[in-house]
mmCIF file of C-alpha atoms in Angstrom:
data_model
loop_
_atom_site.group_PDB
_atom_site.id
_atom_site.type_symbol
_atom_site.label_atom_id
_atom_site.label_comp_id
_atom_site.label_asym_id
_atom_site.label_seq_id
_atom_site.Cartn_x
_atom_site.Cartn_y
_atom_site.Cartn_z
ATOM 1 C CA SER A 1186 33.248 211.639 120.509
ATOM 2 C CA SER A 1187 32.822 209.695 117.291
ATOM 3 C CA GLU A 1188 29.680 208.182 115.859
ATOM 4 C CA LEU A 1189 28.885 204.706 114.612
ATOM 5 C CA THR A 1190 26.561 204.423 111.634
ATOM 6 C CA GLN A 1191 24.390 201.422 110.780
ATOM 7 C CA ASP A 1192 21.828 200.856 108.047
ATOM 8 C CA PRO A 1193 18.354 200.998 109.638
ATOM 9 C CA ALA A 1194 17.035 197.757 108.189
ATOM 10 C CA VAL A 1195 17.966 194.751 106.092
ATOM 11 C CA SER A 1196 16.114 191.636 105.071
ATOM 12 C CA VAL A 1197 17.339 188.139 104.295
ATOM 13 C CA ALA A 1198 15.704 185.011 102.992
ATOM 14 C CA LEU A 1199 15.637 182.043 105.329
ATOM 15 C CA GLY A 1200 18.893 180.127 105.052
ATOM 16 C CA GLN A 1201 20.705 182.856 103.162
ATOM 17 C CA THR A 1202 23.564 185.119 104.271
ATOM 18 C CA VAL A 1203 23.244 188.680 105.494
ATOM 19 C CA ARG A 1204 25.948 191.206 106.370
ATOM 20 C CA ILE A 1205 25.313 194.128 108.712
ATOM 21 C CA THR A 1206 27.812 196.979 108.639
ATOM 22 C CA CYS A 1207 28.867 199.514 111.245
ATOM 23 C CA ARG A 1208 30.992 202.482 110.181
ATOM 24 C CA GLY A 1209 33.001 204.927 112.248
ATOM 25 C CA ASP A 1210 36.473 206.386 112.531
ATOM 26 C CA SER A 1211 37.044 204.775 115.933
ATOM 27 C CA LEU A 1212 36.872 201.345 114.289
ATOM 28 C CA ARG A 1213 40.292 201.990 112.804
ATOM 29 C CA THR A 1214 41.616 201.838 116.389
ATOM 30 C CA TYR A 1215 39.150 199.833 118.474
ATOM 31 C CA TYR A 1216 37.269 196.625 117.916
ATOM 32 C CA ALA A 1217 33.495 196.579 117.707
ATOM 33 C CA SER A 1218 31.071 194.423 119.607
ATOM 34 C CA TRP A 1219 27.732 193.262 118.287
ATOM 35 C CA TYR A 1220 24.494 192.729 120.211
ATOM 36 C CA GLN A 1221 21.239 191.063 119.292
ATOM 37 C CA GLN A 1222 18.054 192.409 120.843
ATOM 38 C CA LYS A 1223 14.632 190.857 120.487
ATOM 39 C CA PRO A 1224 11.445 192.741 121.452
ATOM 40 C CA GLY A 1225 11.010 193.114 125.179
ATOM 41 C CA GLN A 1226 14.359 191.504 125.978
ATOM 42 C CA ALA A 1227 17.772 192.708 127.059
ATOM 43 C CA PRO A 1228 20.501 192.720 124.417
ATOM 44 C CA VAL A 1229 22.741 189.692 124.001
ATOM 45 C CA LEU A 1230 26.406 189.872 123.021
ATOM 46 C CA VAL A 1231 27.015 187.863 119.830
ATOM 47 C CA ILE A 1232 30.474 188.994 118.648
ATOM 48 C CA TYR A 1233 33.324 190.900 120.301
ATOM 49 C CA GLY A 1234 36.944 191.650 119.611
ATOM 50 C CA LYS A 1235 38.520 190.522 116.376
ATOM 51 C CA ASN A 1236 35.927 187.777 115.877
ATOM 52 C CA ASN A 1237 35.019 186.157 119.190
ATOM 53 C CA ARG A 1238 31.724 184.470 120.000
ATOM 54 C CA PRO A 1239 30.577 184.127 123.602
ATOM 55 C CA SER A 1240 29.635 180.685 124.762
ATOM 56 C CA GLY A 1241 26.264 179.626 123.383
ATOM 57 C CA ILE A 1242 26.317 181.851 120.298
ATOM 58 C CA PRO A 1243 25.952 179.796 117.095
ATOM 59 C CA ASP A 1244 28.893 179.752 114.705
ATOM 60 C CA ARG A 1245 26.713 181.191 111.935
ATOM 61 C CA PHE A 1246 27.536 184.575 113.513
ATOM 62 C CA SER A 1247 30.918 186.047 112.572
ATOM 63 C CA GLY A 1248 32.655 189.406 112.570
ATOM 64 C CA SER A 1249 35.103 191.112 110.238
ATOM 65 C CA TYR A 1250 36.747 194.462 109.620
ATOM 66 C CA SER A 1251 37.763 196.630 106.675
ATOM 67 C CA GLY A 1252 39.070 200.151 107.076
ATOM 68 C CA ASN A 1253 36.641 202.142 109.200
ATOM 69 C CA ALA A 1254 33.926 199.482 109.052
ATOM 70 C CA ALA A 1255 33.026 196.451 111.091
ATOM 71 C CA SER A 1256 30.626 193.831 109.818
ATOM 72 C CA LEU A 1257 28.489 191.147 111.384
ATOM 73 C CA THR A 1258 27.665 188.268 109.063
ATOM 74 C CA ILE A 1259 24.928 185.733 109.651
ATOM 75 C CA THR A 1260 25.570 182.730 107.421
ATOM 76 C CA GLY A 1261 22.427 180.672 106.936
ATOM 77 C CA ALA A 1262 19.991 182.985 108.708
ATOM 78 C CA GLN A 1263 17.336 181.334 110.844
ATOM 79 C CA ALA A 1264 13.908 182.629 111.793
ATOM 80 C CA GLU A 1265 15.119 183.160 115.364
ATOM 81 C CA ASP A 1266 17.784 185.576 114.098
ATOM 82 C CA GLU A 1267 15.116 188.184 113.351
ATOM 83 C CA ALA A 1268 15.984 190.993 115.749
ATOM 84 C CA ASP A 1269 17.614 194.384 116.133
ATOM 85 C CA TYR A 1270 21.403 194.345 115.987
ATOM 86 C CA TYR A 1271 23.595 197.010 117.539
ATOM 87 C CA CYS A 1272 27.314 197.617 117.261
ATOM 88 C CA ASN A 1273 29.383 199.496 119.805
ATOM 89 C CA SER A 1274 32.970 200.542 120.290
ATOM 90 C CA ARG A 1275 35.064 202.975 122.238
ATOM 91 C CA ASP A 1276 35.424 206.436 120.772
ATOM 92 C CA SER A 1277 38.738 208.050 119.848
ATOM 93 C CA SER A 1278 39.399 209.084 123.472
ATOM 94 C CA GLY A 1279 39.126 205.486 124.607
ATOM 95 C CA LYS A 1280 37.044 206.618 127.557
ATOM 96 C CA VAL A 1281 33.578 206.812 126.037
ATOM 97 C CA VAL A 1282 31.598 203.998 124.460
ATOM 98 C CA VAL A 1283 29.277 204.688 121.562
ATOM 99 C CA PHE A 1284 26.547 202.547 120.046
ATOM 100 C CA GLY A 1285 25.362 202.492 116.478
ATOM 101 C CA GLY A 1286 21.734 203.296 115.807
ATOM 102 C CA GLY A 1287 20.849 199.653 115.243
ATOM 103 C CA THR A 1288 19.838 197.516 112.265
ATOM 104 C CA LYS A 1289 16.535 195.677 112.142
ATOM 105 C CA VAL A 1290 17.030 192.289 110.499
ATOM 106 C CA THR A 1291 13.961 190.665 108.979
ATOM 107 C CA VAL A 1292 14.129 186.991 107.977
ATOM 108 C CA LEU A 1293 11.761 186.321 105.083
ATOM 109 C CA GLU B 70 24.783 181.347 136.918
ATOM 110 C CA VAL B 71 25.646 184.995 136.348
ATOM 111 C CA GLN B 72 22.812 187.313 137.324
ATOM 112 C CA LEU B 73 22.434 191.070 137.275
ATOM 113 C CA VAL B 74 19.238 192.395 138.828
ATOM 114 C CA GLU B 75 18.427 196.086 138.622
ATOM 115 C CA SER B 76 16.031 197.886 140.911
ATOM 116 C CA GLY B 77 15.074 201.396 141.912
ATOM 117 C CA GLY B 78 13.316 202.605 138.782
ATOM 118 C CA GLY B 79 10.015 204.405 138.836
ATOM 119 C CA LEU B 80 8.201 207.644 138.132
ATOM 120 C CA VAL B 81 9.954 210.864 139.097
ATOM 121 C CA GLN B 82 9.269 214.515 138.336
ATOM 122 C CA PRO B 83 11.660 216.622 136.244
ATOM 123 C CA GLY B 84 14.432 217.936 138.433
ATOM 124 C CA GLY B 85 14.069 215.033 140.828
ATOM 125 C CA SER B 86 16.498 212.301 141.876
ATOM 126 C CA LEU B 87 16.573 208.537 141.802
ATOM 127 C CA ARG B 88 19.110 205.884 142.791
ATOM 128 C CA LEU B 89 19.342 202.701 140.788
ATOM 129 C CA SER B 90 20.897 199.521 142.153
ATOM 130 C CA CYS B 91 22.200 196.412 140.441
ATOM 131 C CA ALA B 92 22.705 193.244 142.479
ATOM 132 C CA ALA B 93 25.309 190.932 140.998
ATOM 133 C CA SER B 94 25.649 187.219 141.674
ATOM 134 C CA GLY B 95 27.178 184.100 140.187
ATOM 135 C CA PHE B 96 30.630 185.594 139.537
ATOM 136 C CA THR B 97 33.507 187.342 141.311
ATOM 137 C CA PHE B 98 32.151 190.884 141.221
ATOM 138 C CA THR B 99 35.450 192.429 142.334
ATOM 139 C CA THR B 100 37.137 191.233 139.135
ATOM 140 C CA TYR B 101 34.937 193.050 136.654
ATOM 141 C CA SER B 102 34.403 196.582 135.421
ATOM 142 C CA MET B 103 30.740 197.492 135.131
ATOM 143 C CA ASN B 104 28.538 199.876 133.187
ATOM 144 C CA TRP B 105 25.111 201.401 132.890
ATOM 145 C CA VAL B 106 23.433 201.459 129.474
ATOM 146 C CA ARG B 107 20.010 202.895 128.784
ATOM 147 C CA GLN B 108 17.363 202.624 126.106
ATOM 148 C CA ALA B 109 14.634 205.215 125.629
ATOM 149 C CA PRO B 110 11.245 203.826 124.557
ATOM 150 C CA GLY B 111 11.409 202.699 120.942
ATOM 151 C CA LYS B 112 14.972 203.970 120.582
ATOM 152 C CA GLY B 113 18.483 202.547 120.438
ATOM 153 C CA LEU B 114 21.040 201.787 123.110
ATOM 154 C CA GLU B 115 23.044 204.514 124.839
ATOM 155 C CA TRP B 116 26.053 203.863 127.079
ATOM 156 C CA ILE B 117 26.047 206.250 130.000
ATOM 157 C CA SER B 118 28.673 205.265 132.552
ATOM 158 C CA TYR B 119 31.583 202.958 133.413
ATOM 159 C CA ILE B 120 33.431 202.053 136.595
ATOM 160 C CA THR B 121 36.533 199.931 137.085
ATOM 161 C CA SER B 122 36.594 196.950 139.412
ATOM 162 C CA GLY B 123 38.162 198.895 142.251
ATOM 163 C CA SER B 124 36.271 202.152 141.602
ATOM 164 C CA SER B 125 39.480 204.011 140.753
ATOM 165 C CA THR B 126 38.203 205.183 137.376
ATOM 166 C CA THR B 127 34.787 206.323 136.198
ATOM 167 C CA TYR B 128 33.617 207.662 132.861
ATOM 168 C CA TYR B 129 30.364 209.278 131.778
ATOM 169 C CA ALA B 130 28.561 210.139 128.586
ATOM 170 C CA ASP B 131 28.276 213.865 127.972
ATOM 171 C CA SER B 132 24.493 213.585 128.260
ATOM 172 C CA VAL B 133 24.689 212.696 131.967
ATOM 173 C CA LYS B 134 28.027 214.156 133.090
ATOM 174 C CA GLY B 135 27.640 216.273 136.196
ATOM 175 C CA ARG B 136 24.180 214.872 136.954
ATOM 176 C CA PHE B 137 24.726 211.122 137.345
ATOM 177 C CA THR B 138 27.222 209.321 139.579
ATOM 178 C CA ILE B 139 28.225 205.685 139.238
ATOM 179 C CA SER B 140 29.521 203.780 142.255
ATOM 180 C CA ARG B 141 29.870 200.253 143.555
ATOM 181 C CA ASP B 142 30.120 198.373 146.835
ATOM 182 C CA ASN B 143 32.222 195.276 146.274
ATOM 183 C CA ALA B 144 31.415 193.975 149.757
ATOM 184 C CA LYS B 145 27.745 193.915 148.756
ATOM 185 C CA ASN B 146 28.285 192.852 145.120
ATOM 186 C CA SER B 147 26.317 195.882 144.052
ATOM 187 C CA LEU B 148 26.504 198.616 141.432
ATOM 188 C CA TYR B 149 24.697 201.936 141.758
ATOM 189 C CA LEU B 150 23.671 204.909 139.674
ATOM 190 C CA GLN B 151 22.719 208.106 141.461
ATOM 191 C CA MET B 152 20.673 210.248 139.097
ATOM 192 C CA ASN B 153 20.064 213.908 139.928
ATOM 193 C CA SER B 154 18.455 216.791 138.045
ATOM 194 C CA LEU B 155 16.459 214.351 135.971
ATOM 195 C CA ARG B 156 15.042 215.489 132.640
ATOM 196 C CA ASP B 157 12.280 214.185 130.403
ATOM 197 C CA GLU B 158 14.908 212.801 128.051
ATOM 198 C CA ASP B 159 16.296 210.563 130.791
ATOM 199 C CA THR B 160 13.181 208.414 130.488
ATOM 200 C CA ALA B 161 14.464 204.970 129.547
ATOM 201 C CA VAL B 162 15.064 201.409 130.586
ATOM 202 C CA TYR B 163 18.375 201.324 132.446
ATOM 203 C CA TYR B 164 20.535 198.228 132.135
ATOM 204 C CA CYS B 165 23.445 197.157 134.299
ATOM 205 C CA THR B 166 26.138 195.418 132.227
ATOM 206 C CA ARG B 167 29.353 193.518 132.870
ATOM 207 C CA ASP B 168 32.508 194.109 130.829
ATOM 208 C CA VAL B 169 34.219 191.213 129.134
ATOM 209 C CA ILE B 170 37.614 190.909 130.799
ATOM 210 C CA ALA B 171 40.344 192.446 128.625
ATOM 211 C CA ALA B 172 37.681 193.699 126.223
ATOM 212 C CA ALA B 173 36.304 196.845 127.828
ATOM 213 C CA GLY B 174 33.284 198.047 125.928
ATOM 214 C CA SER B 175 32.028 194.519 125.286
ATOM 215 C CA TYR B 176 29.210 193.546 127.607
ATOM 216 C CA ASP B 177 28.711 189.839 128.088
ATOM 217 C CA TYR B 178 25.951 189.997 130.683
ATOM 218 C CA TRP B 179 23.009 192.386 130.979
ATOM 219 C CA GLY B 180 20.353 192.719 133.625
ATOM 220 C CA GLN B 181 16.667 192.722 132.740
ATOM 221 C CA GLY B 182 16.540 196.493 133.078
ATOM 222 C CA THR B 183 14.621 198.915 135.261
ATOM 223 C CA LEU B 184 12.337 201.581 133.823
ATOM 224 C CA VAL B 185 12.809 205.208 134.790
ATOM 225 C CA THR B 186 10.045 207.599 133.776
ATOM 226 C CA VAL B 187 10.612 211.318 134.172
ATOM 227 C CA SER B 188 7.354 213.168 133.889
ATOM 228 C CA SER B 189 5.273 215.766 135.657
#
């Protein structure tokens, strides 16, 4: 199975833009999904597929791809966006799903 | 309203067994593939198992293969995870998740989780 790698932590000033990256060979074949998790809560899907937002997710969240990397961009970060963000994707077999280690986003 | 409610967690000794359940409501359960995802205390997310809508196909993470069994009862709108030969490292919150249709691996609904503690 392949791995997905994320930076452990990033910070962003209120109202500014932050990009979180997820790297892995499987991302050349399969789309990533992105989840937001706040302390003590279940994760919430924020982006899936090429760049799809579930109902209720603000349009300041967007996804993109380049080579073996997927990125989640928060444009105009809000205080409520402070959370852990995880990517996931299928591995090269297509049968197993792997998660990245997560990125803690701090809004300053 | 879509709801996934897990139950069955608790304290179990190493080598013991536990069966988790997930009650689904608010959607046509028979249409969706389902998964179990876990999170050890203070750690990241780990996918552990998948089952198709009609139970024809199941997949497992290497960490649980041969010890855990996923199943579902579509008549009862329920998903299950039978966990045998439990180890300390299986201690985690276990989440039931629903696949986005036509986007397997994307989970649009999660339960609140049930805590499994493996300890002597």
